Coordinates of C-alpha atoms and ligand atoms in Angstrom, one line a residue:
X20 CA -2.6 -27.7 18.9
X21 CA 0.3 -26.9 16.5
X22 CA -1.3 -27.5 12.7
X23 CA 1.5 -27.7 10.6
X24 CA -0.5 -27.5 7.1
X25 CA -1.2 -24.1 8.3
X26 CA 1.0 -21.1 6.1
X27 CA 1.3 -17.7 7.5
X28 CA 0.8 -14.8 5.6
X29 CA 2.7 -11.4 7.1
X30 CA 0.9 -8.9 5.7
X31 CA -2.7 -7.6 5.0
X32 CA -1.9 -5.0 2.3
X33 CA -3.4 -6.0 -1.0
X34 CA -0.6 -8.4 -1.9
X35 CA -0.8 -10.5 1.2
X36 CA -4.8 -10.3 1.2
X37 CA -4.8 -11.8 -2.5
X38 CA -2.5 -14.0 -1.4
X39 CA -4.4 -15.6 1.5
X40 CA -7.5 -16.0 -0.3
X41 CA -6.8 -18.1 -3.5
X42 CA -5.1 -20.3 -0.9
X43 CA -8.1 -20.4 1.3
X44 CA -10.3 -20.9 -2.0
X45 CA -8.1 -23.8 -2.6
X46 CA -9.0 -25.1 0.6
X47 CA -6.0 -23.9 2.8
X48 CA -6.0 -23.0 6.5
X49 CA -3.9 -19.7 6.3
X50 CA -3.2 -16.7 8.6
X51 CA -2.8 -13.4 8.0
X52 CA -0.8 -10.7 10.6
X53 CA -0.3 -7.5 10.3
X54 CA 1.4 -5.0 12.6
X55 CA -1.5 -2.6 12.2
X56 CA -4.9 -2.3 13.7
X57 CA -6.9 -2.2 10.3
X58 CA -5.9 -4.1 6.9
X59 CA -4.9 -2.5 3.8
X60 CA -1.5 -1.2 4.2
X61 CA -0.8 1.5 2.0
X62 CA -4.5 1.9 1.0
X63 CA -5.5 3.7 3.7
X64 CA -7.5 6.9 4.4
X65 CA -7.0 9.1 7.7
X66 CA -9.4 10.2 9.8
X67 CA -9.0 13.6 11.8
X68 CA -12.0 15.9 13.3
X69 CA -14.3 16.1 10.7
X70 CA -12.7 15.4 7.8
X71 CA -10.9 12.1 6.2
X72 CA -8.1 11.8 3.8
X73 CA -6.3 8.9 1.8
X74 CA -2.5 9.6 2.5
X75 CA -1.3 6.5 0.9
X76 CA -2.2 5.2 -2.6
X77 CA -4.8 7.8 -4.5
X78 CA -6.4 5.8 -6.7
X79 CA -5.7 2.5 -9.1
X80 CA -6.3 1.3 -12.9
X81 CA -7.0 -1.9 -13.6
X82 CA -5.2 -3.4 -16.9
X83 CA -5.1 -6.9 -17.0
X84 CA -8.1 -8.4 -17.7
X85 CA -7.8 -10.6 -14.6
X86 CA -7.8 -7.1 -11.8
X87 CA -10.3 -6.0 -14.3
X88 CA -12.6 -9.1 -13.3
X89 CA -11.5 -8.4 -9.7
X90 CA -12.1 -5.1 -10.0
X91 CA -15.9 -5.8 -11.7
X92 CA -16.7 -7.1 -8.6
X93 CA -15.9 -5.1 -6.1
X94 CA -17.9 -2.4 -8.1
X95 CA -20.8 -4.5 -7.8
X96 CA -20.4 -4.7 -4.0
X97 CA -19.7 -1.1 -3.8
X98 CA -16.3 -1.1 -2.4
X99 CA -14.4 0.8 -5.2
X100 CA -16.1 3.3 -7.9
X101 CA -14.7 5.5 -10.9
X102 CA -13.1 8.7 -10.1
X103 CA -12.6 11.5 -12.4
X104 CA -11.2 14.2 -11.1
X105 CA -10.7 17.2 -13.5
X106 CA -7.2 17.0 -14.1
X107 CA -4.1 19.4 -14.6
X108 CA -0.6 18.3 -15.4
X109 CA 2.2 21.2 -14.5
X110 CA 5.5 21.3 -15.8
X111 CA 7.5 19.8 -18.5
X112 CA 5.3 16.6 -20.5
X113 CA 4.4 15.0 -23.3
X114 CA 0.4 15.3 -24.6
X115 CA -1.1 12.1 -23.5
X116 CA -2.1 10.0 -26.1
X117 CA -3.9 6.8 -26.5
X118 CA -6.9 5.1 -24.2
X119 CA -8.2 7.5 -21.6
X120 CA -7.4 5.9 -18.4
X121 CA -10.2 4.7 -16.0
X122 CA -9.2 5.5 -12.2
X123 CA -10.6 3.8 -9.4
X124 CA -11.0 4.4 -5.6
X125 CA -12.2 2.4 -2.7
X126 CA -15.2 3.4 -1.0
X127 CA -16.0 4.9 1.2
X128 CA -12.2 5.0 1.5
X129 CA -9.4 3.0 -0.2
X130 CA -8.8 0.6 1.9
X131 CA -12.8 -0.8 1.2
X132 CA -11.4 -3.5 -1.3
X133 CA -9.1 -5.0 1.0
X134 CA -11.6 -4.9 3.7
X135 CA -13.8 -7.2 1.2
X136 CA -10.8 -9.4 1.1
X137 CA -10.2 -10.3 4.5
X138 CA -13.5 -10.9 5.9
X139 CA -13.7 -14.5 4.9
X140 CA -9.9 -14.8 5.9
X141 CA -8.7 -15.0 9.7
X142 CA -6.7 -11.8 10.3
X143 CA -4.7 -11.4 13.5
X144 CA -3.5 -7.6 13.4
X145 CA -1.6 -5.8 16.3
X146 CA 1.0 -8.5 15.6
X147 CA 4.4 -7.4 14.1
X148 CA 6.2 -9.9 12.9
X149 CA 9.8 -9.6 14.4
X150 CA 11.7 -13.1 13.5
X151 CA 11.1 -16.1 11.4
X152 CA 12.3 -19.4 14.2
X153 CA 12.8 -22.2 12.0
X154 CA 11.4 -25.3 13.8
X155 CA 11.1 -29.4 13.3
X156 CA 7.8 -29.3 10.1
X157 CA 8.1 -25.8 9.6
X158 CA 8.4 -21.9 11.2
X159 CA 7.0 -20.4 14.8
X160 CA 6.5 -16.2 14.7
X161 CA 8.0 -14.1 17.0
X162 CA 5.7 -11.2 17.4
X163 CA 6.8 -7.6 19.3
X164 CA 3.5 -7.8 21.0
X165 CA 2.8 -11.6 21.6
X166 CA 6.3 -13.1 21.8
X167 CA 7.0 -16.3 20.3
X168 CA 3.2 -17.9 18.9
X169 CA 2.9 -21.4 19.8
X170 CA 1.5 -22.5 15.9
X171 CA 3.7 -24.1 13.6
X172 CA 3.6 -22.8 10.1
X173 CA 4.2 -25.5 7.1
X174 CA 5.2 -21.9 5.5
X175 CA 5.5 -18.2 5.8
X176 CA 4.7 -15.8 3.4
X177 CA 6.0 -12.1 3.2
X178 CA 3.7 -9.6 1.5
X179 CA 5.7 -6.9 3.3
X180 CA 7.5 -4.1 1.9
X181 CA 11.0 -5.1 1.1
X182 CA 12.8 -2.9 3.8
X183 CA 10.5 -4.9 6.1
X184 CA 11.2 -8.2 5.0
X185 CA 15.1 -7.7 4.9
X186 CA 15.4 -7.9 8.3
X187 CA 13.0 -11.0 9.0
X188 CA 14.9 -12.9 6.1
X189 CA 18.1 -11.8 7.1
X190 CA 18.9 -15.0 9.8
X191 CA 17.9 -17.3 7.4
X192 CA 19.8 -19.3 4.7
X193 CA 17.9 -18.4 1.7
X194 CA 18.7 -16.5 -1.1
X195 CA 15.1 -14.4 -0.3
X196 CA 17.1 -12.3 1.8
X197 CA 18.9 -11.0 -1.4
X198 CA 16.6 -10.2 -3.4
X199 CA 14.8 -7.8 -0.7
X200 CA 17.9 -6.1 -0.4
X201 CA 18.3 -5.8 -4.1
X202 CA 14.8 -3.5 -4.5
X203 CA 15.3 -0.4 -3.0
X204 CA 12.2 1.7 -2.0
X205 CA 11.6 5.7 -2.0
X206 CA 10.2 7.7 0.6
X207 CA 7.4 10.2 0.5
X208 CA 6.1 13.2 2.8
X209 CA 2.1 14.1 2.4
X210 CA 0.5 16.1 3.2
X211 CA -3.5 16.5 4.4
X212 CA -4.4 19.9 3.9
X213 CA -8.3 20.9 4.6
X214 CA -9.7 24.2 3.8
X215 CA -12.9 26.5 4.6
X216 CA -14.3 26.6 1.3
X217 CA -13.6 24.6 -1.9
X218 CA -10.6 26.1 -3.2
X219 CA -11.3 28.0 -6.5
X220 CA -8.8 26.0 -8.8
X221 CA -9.6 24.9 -12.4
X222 CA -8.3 21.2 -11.3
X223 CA -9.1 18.6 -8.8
X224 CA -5.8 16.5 -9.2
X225 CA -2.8 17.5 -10.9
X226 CA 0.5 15.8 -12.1
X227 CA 3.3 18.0 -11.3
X228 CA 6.7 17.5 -12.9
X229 CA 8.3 20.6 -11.3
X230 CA 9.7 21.1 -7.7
X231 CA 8.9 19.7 -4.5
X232 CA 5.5 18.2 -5.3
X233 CA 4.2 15.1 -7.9
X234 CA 1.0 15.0 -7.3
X235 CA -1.9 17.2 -5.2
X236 CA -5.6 16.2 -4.9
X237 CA -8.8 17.2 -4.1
X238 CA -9.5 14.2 -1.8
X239 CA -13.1 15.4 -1.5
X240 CA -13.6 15.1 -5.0
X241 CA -13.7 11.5 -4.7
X242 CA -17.1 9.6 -5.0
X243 CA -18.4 8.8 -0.7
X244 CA -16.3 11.3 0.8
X245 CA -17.7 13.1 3.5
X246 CA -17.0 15.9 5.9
X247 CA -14.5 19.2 5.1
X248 CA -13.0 20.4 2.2
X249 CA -9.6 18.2 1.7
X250 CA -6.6 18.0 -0.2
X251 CA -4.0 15.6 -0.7
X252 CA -0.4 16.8 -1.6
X253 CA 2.2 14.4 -1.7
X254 CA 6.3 14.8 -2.6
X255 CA 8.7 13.6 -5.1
X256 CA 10.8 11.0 -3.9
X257 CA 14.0 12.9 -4.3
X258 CA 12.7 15.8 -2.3
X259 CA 11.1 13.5 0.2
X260 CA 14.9 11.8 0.4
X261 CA 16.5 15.1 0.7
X262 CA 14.0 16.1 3.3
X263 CA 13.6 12.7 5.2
X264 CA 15.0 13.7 8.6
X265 CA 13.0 17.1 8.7
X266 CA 10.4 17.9 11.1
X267 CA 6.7 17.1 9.8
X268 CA 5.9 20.8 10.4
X269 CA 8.8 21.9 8.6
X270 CA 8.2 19.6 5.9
X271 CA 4.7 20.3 5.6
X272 CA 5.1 24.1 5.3
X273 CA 7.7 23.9 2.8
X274 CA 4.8 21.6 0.5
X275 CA 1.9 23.7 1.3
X276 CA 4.3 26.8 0.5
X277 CA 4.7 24.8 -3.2
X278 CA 0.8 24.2 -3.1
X279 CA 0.1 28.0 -3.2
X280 CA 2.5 28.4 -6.1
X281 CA 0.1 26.6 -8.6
X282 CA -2.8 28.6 -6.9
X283 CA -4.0 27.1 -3.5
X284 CA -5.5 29.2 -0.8
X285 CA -3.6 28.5 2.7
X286 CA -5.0 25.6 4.6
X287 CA -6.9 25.9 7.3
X288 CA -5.1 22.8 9.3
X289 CA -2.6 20.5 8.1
X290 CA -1.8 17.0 9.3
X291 CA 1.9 15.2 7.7
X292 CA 2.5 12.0 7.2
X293 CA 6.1 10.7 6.1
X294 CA 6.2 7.6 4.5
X295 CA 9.7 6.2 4.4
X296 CA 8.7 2.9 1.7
X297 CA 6.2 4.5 -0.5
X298 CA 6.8 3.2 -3.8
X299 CA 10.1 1.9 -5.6
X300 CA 12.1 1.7 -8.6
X301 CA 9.8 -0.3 -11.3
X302 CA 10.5 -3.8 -11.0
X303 CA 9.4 -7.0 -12.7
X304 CA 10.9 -9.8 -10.9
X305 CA 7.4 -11.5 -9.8
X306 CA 6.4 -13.4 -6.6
X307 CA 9.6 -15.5 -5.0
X308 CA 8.9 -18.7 -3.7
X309 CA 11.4 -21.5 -2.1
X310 CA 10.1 -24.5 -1.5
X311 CA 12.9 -26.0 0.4
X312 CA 12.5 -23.9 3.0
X313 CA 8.9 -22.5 2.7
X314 CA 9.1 -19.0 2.5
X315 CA 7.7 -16.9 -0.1
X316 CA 7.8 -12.6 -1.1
X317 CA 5.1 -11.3 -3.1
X318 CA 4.2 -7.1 -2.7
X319 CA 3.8 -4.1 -5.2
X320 CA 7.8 -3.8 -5.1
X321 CA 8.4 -7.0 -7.2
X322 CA 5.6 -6.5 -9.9
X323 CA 5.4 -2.5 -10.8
X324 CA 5.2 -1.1 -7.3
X325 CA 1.1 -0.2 -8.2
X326 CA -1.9 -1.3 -6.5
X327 CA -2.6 -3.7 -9.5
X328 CA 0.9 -5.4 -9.2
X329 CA 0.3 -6.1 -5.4
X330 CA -2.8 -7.9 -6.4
X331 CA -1.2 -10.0 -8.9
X332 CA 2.0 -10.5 -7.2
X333 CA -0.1 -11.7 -4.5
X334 CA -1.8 -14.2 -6.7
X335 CA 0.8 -15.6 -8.2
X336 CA 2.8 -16.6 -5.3
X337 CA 0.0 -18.2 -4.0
X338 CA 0.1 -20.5 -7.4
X339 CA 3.6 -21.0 -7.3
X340 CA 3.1 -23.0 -3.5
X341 CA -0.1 -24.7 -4.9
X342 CA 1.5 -25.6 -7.6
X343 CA 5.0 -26.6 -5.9
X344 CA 2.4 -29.6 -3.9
X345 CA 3.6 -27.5 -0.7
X346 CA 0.2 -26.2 1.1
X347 CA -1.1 -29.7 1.7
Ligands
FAD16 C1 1.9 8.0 -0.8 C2 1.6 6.9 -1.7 C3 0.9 7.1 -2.9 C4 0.6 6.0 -3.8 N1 -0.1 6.2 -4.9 C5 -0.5 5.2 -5.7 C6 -1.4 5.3 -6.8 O1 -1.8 6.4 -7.0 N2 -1.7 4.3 -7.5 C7 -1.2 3.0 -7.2 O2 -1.5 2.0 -7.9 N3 -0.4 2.8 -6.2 C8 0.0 3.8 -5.4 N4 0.8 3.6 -4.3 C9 1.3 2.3 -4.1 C10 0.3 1.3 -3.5 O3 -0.2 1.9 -2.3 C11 1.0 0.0 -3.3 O4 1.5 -0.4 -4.5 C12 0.1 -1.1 -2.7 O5 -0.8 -0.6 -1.8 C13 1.1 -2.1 -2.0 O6 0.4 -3.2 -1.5 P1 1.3 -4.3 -0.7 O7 0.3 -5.3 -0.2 O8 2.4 -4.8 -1.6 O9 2.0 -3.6 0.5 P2 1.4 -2.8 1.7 O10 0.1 -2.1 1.4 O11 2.5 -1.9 2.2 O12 1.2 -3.9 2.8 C14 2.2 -4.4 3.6 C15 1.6 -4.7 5.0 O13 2.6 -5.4 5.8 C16 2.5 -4.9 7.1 N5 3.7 -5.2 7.7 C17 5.0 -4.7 7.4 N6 5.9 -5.3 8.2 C18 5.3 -6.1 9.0 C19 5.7 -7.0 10.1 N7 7.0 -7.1 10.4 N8 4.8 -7.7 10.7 C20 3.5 -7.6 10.4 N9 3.0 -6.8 9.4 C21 3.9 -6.1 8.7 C22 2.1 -3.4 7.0 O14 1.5 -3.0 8.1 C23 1.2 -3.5 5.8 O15 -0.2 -3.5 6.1 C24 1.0 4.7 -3.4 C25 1.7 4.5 -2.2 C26 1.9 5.6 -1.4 C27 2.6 5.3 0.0

């Protein structure tokens, strides 16, 4: 039977997951998709033979005192902990100054938090989202693997990156549609590089403001890591950009090739991963939400582009519908 109080979430990265739940809490009946098979978007860790590595976000900080209550609890239940990797920054910068900064990292990998999220909500993944139908009390999904679901949605939330939700906006007469094309988002290649031994390096995670890299890691450094010596080393945005279209060996070569410039040994296997919406230009434009037609955009790209802005984003949209008298 069609439930039309029912609002969709598409989505079940952190944003869509925070989302869902302080609708639920409120007493909600909401749904999330996701194209995937798992949740947590770009927290993610990848698993090979014997060895596991988080090619998306690395780690997270926590400054408002709201994801700092969040966070609180999820270090009671385990599924993040502090990391403190001993650091190097190469290249041109300025001496940090101030607070040291407290980085955390899901457990046992970094999707864990958003795990904890979604077990209370109903999840439906292995469903992309490929058009928004407009119907009489609301919106029907057309899914590239289900076709056209038979639920009516009273609304539809996007907690997809913007690229993604340009596309599902673009048939409809809202002004959403705009402001997804108005954020533009930056690619990245990384690279999982594992090793023999524990490469003899005075850092386990370095900033690097210098050629083709930003940022390497010693993924095994991280508290519940298990299995063979591995390293995370992930591109700039404009060499990713430059080098979009190039083959993932190519690519990877060319990174691990920078790698053993600030020291590394040579890998003993390599696995590349290209992500073409990474991050994206800082923006604070907040969670959108139209009433009049029921849609809504929340993700990392409208609040900072970080882990912690996902979260609020998240949030807040799912205030503004409460609050708009919409979700009942
Ligand atoms: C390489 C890399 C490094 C990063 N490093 C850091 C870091 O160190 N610190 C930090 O704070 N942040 C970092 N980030 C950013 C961080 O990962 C994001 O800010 C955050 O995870 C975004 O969450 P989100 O929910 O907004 O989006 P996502 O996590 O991207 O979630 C969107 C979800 O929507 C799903 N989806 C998309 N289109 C459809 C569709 N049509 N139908 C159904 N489902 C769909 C996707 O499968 C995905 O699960 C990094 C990101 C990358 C890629």
């Amino acid at each position: 039977m069609n439930d039309a109080k029912a609002i969709a979430v598409i989505g079940a990265g952190l944003a869509g997951l925070s989302c869902a739940r302080v609708l639920q809490e409120a007493g909600v009946a909401v749904t999330v998709f996701d194209k995937s098979r798992g949740v947590g978007g770009r927290l993610c860790t990848r698993r090979g033979d014997g060895w596991q590595a988080d090619h998306g976000a690395q780690y997270f900080t926590a400054r408002s005192p709201e994801f700092q209550s969040q966070v609180a609890g999820w270090l009671e239940a385990g599924v993040v902990a502090e990391w403190q990797p001993q650091r190097a920054v190469f290249g041109p910068h300025e001496a940090s100054a101030g607070e040291p900064v407290v980085r955390y990292v899901g457990v046992p990998g970094m999707s864990a938090p958003t795990k904890a999220l979604a077990e209370a909500l109903p999840v439906r993944t292995g469903h992309t989202v490929r058009r928004l139908l407009p119907v009489d009390g609301g919106w029907q999904l057309e899914t590239v693997e289900h076709g056209l679901l038979p639920e009516v949605y009273r609304a539809v939330l996007l907690g997809v990156p913007a690229a993604q939700a340009g596309p599902l906006l673009q048939p409809v007469n809202s002004s959403l549609a705009e402001v997804a094309a108005a954020h533009h988002m930056l690619p990245s290649w990384t690279v999982m590089a594992q090793f023999a031994a524990r490469p003899d390096l005075p850092f386990e995670a370095a900033f690097i403001n210098d050629g083709p890299l930003r940022w390497v890691a010693r993924n095994s450094s991280k508290p519940g890591r298990t299995g063979q010596e591995s390293w995370v080393l992930q591109a700039t945005a404009a060499w990713s950009a430059a080098h979009l279209e190039e083959e993932p060996e190519a690519a990877g070569r060319l990174l691990v090739e920078a790698f053993r410039q600030l020291g590394g040994p040579e890998p003993e296997q390599v696995s590349v991963h290209r992500w073409r919406y990474a991050d994206c230009e800082a923006a604070d434009t907040g969670s959108v939400w139209e009433a009049q037609y029921g849609l809504g955009l929340c993700g990392d790209w409208l609040l900072g582009g970080r882990v912690e802005g996902a979260w609020v984003c998240g949030r807040e949209l799912a205030g503004k519908v409460l609050g708009s008298g919409h979700s009942h």
